[in-house]
PDB file of C-alpha atoms in Angstrom:
ATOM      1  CA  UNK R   1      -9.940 -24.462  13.869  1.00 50.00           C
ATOM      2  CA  UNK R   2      -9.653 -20.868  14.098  1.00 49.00           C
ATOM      3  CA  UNK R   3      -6.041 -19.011  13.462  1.00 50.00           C
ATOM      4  CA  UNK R   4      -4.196 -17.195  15.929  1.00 56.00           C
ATOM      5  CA  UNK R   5      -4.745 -13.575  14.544  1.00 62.00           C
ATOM      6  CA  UNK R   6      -8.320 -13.989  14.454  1.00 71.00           C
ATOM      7  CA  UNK R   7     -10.505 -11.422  15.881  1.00 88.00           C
ATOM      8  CA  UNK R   8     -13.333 -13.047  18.259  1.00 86.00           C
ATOM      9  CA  UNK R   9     -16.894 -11.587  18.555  1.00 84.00           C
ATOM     10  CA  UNK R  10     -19.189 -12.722  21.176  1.00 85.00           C
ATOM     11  CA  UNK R  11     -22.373 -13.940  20.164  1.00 78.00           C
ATOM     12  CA  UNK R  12     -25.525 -12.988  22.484  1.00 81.00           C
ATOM     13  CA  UNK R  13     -27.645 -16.128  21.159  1.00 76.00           C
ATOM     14  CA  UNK R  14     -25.374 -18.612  21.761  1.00 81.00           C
ATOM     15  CA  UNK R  15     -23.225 -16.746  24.698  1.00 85.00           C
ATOM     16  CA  UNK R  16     -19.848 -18.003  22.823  1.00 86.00           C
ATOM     17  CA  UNK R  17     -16.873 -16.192  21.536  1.00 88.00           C
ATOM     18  CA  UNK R  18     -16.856 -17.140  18.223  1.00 84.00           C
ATOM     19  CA  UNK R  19     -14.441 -15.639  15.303  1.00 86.00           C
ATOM     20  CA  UNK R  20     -15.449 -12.918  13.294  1.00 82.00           C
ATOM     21  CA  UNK R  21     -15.631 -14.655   9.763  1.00 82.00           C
ATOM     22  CA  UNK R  22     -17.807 -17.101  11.049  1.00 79.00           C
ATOM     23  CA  UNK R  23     -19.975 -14.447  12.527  1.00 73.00           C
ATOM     24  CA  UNK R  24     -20.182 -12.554   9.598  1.00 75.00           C
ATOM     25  CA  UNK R  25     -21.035 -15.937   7.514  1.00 74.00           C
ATOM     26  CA  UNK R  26     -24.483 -16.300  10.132  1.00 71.00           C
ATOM     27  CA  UNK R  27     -25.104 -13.202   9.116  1.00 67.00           C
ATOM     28  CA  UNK R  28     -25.005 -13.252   5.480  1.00 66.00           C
ATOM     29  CA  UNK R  29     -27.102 -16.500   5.615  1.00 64.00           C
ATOM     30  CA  UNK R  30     -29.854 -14.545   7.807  1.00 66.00           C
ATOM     31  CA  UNK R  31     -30.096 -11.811   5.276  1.00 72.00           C
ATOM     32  CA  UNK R  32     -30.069 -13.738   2.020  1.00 84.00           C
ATOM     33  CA  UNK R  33     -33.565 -14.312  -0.116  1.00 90.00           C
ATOM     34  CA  UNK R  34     -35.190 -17.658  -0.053  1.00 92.00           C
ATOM     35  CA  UNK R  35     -38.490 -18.213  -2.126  1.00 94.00           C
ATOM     36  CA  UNK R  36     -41.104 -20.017  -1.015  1.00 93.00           C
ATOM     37  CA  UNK R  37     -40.124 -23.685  -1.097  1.00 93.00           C
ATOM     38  CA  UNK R  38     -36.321 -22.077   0.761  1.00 91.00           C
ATOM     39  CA  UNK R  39     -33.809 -22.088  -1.970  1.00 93.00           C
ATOM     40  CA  UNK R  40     -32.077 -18.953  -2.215  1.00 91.00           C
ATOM     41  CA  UNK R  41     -32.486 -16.358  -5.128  1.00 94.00           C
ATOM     42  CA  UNK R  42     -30.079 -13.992  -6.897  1.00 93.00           C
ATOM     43  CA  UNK R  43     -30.401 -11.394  -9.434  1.00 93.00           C
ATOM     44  CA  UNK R  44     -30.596 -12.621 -12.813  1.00 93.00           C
ATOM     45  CA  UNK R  45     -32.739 -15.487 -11.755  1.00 94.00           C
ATOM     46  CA  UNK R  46     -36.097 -17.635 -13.659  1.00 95.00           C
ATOM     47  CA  UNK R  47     -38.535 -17.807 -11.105  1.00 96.00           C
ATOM     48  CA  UNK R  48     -42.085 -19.318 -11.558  1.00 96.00           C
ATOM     49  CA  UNK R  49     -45.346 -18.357  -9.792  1.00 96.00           C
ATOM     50  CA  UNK R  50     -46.879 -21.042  -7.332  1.00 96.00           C
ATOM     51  CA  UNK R  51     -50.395 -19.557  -7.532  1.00 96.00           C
ATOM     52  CA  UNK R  52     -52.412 -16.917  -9.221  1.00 96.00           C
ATOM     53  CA  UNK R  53     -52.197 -13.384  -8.621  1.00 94.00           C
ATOM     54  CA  UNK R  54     -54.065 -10.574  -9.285  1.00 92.00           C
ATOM     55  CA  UNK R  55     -52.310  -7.525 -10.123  1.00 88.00           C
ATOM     56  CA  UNK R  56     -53.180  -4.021  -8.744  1.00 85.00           C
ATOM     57  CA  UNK R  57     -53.560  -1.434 -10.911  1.00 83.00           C
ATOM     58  CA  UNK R  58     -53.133  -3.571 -14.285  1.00 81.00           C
ATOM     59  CA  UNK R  59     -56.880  -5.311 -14.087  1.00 86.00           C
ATOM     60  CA  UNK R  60     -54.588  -8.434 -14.895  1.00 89.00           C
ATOM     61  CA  UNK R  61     -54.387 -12.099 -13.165  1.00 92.00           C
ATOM     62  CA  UNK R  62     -51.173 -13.879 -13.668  1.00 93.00           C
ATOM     63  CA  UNK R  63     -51.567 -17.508 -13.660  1.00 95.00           C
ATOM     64  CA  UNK R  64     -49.947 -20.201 -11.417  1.00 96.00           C
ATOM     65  CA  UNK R  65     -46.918 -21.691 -13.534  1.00 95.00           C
ATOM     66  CA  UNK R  66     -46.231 -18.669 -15.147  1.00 94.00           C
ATOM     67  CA  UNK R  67     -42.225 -17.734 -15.697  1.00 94.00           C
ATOM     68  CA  UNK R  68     -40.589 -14.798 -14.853  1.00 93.00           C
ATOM     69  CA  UNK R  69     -37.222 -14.169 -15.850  1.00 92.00           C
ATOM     70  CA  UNK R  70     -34.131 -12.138 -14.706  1.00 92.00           C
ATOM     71  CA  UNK R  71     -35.675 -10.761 -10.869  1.00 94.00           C
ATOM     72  CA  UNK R  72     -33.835  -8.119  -9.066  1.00 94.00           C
ATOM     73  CA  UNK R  73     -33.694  -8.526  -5.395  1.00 92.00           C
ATOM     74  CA  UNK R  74     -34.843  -5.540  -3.369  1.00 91.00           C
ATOM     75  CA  UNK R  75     -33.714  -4.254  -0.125  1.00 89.00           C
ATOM     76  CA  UNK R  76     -36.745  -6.337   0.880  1.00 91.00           C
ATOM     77  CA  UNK R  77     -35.705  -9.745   1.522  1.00 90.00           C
ATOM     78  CA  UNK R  78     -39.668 -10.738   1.121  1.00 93.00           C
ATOM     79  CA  UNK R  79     -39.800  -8.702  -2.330  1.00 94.00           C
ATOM     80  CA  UNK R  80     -38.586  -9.224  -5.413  1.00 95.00           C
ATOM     81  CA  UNK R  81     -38.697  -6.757  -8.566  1.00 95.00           C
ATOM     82  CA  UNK R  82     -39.089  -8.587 -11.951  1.00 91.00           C
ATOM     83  CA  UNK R  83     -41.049  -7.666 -15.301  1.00 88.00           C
ATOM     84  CA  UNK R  84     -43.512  -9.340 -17.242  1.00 87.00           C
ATOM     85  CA  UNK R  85     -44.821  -8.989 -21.161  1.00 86.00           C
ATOM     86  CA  UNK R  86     -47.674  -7.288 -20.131  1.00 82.00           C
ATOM     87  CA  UNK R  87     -46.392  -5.393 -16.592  1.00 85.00           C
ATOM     88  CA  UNK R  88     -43.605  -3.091 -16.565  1.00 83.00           C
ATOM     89  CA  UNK R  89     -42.261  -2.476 -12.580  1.00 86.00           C
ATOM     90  CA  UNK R  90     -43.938  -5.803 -11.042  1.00 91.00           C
ATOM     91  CA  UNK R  91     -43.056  -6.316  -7.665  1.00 92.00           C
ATOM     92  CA  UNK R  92     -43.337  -9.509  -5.987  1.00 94.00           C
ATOM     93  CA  UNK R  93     -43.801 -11.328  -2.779  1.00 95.00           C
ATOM     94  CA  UNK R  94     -40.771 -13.837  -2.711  1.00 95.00           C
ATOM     95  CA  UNK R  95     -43.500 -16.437  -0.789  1.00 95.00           C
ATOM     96  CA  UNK R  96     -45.347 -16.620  -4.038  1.00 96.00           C
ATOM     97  CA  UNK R  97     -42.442 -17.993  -5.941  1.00 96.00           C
ATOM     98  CA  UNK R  98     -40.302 -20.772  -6.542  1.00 97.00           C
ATOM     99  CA  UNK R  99     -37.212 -20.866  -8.198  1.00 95.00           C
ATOM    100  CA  UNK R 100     -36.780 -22.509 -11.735  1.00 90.00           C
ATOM    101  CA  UNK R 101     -34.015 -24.507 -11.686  1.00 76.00           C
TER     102      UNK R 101
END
């Protein structure tokens, strides 16, 4: 149950007053990165590709099952920017990968 002192904001989608922590907690859920099976990613993470992809500009296919290690998220929540042996700068779509646990 919510304190005293807390500050209420009222939220349009569910037409409640609700208080501002929990408000701000939707919010960061909304925004956070999911890959494609929905777990969420960070920076740092192993993620591994769930199909092939050809790459623009590097006349290069990376095969399903192949690891890539320590992604950066973007201000893209759909993107993620990651490097490979062979591919410096490799930007990827985060429906294309899955998260290595």
């Amino acid at each position: 149950m919510a304190g005293n002192d807390d500050e209420y904001v009222y939220d349009e989608a569910t037409g409640e007053w609700l208080p501002a922590s929990e408000v701000a907690a939707k919010a960061a859920a909304q925004n956070a990165v999911h890959d494609a099976a929905g777990n969420v990613l960070a920076d740092g993470d192993s993620v591994t590709l769930i199909k092939d992809l050809k790459v623009k500009g590097a006349g290069q296919t990376l095969k399903q099952g192949t690891v890539i290690r320590s992604i950066r998220l973007t201000d893209n929540p759909e993107e993620i920017d990651c490097r490979h042996d062979t591919i410096k700068g490799l930007v990827l779509r985060t429906e294309f990968v899955r998260k290595k646990s």
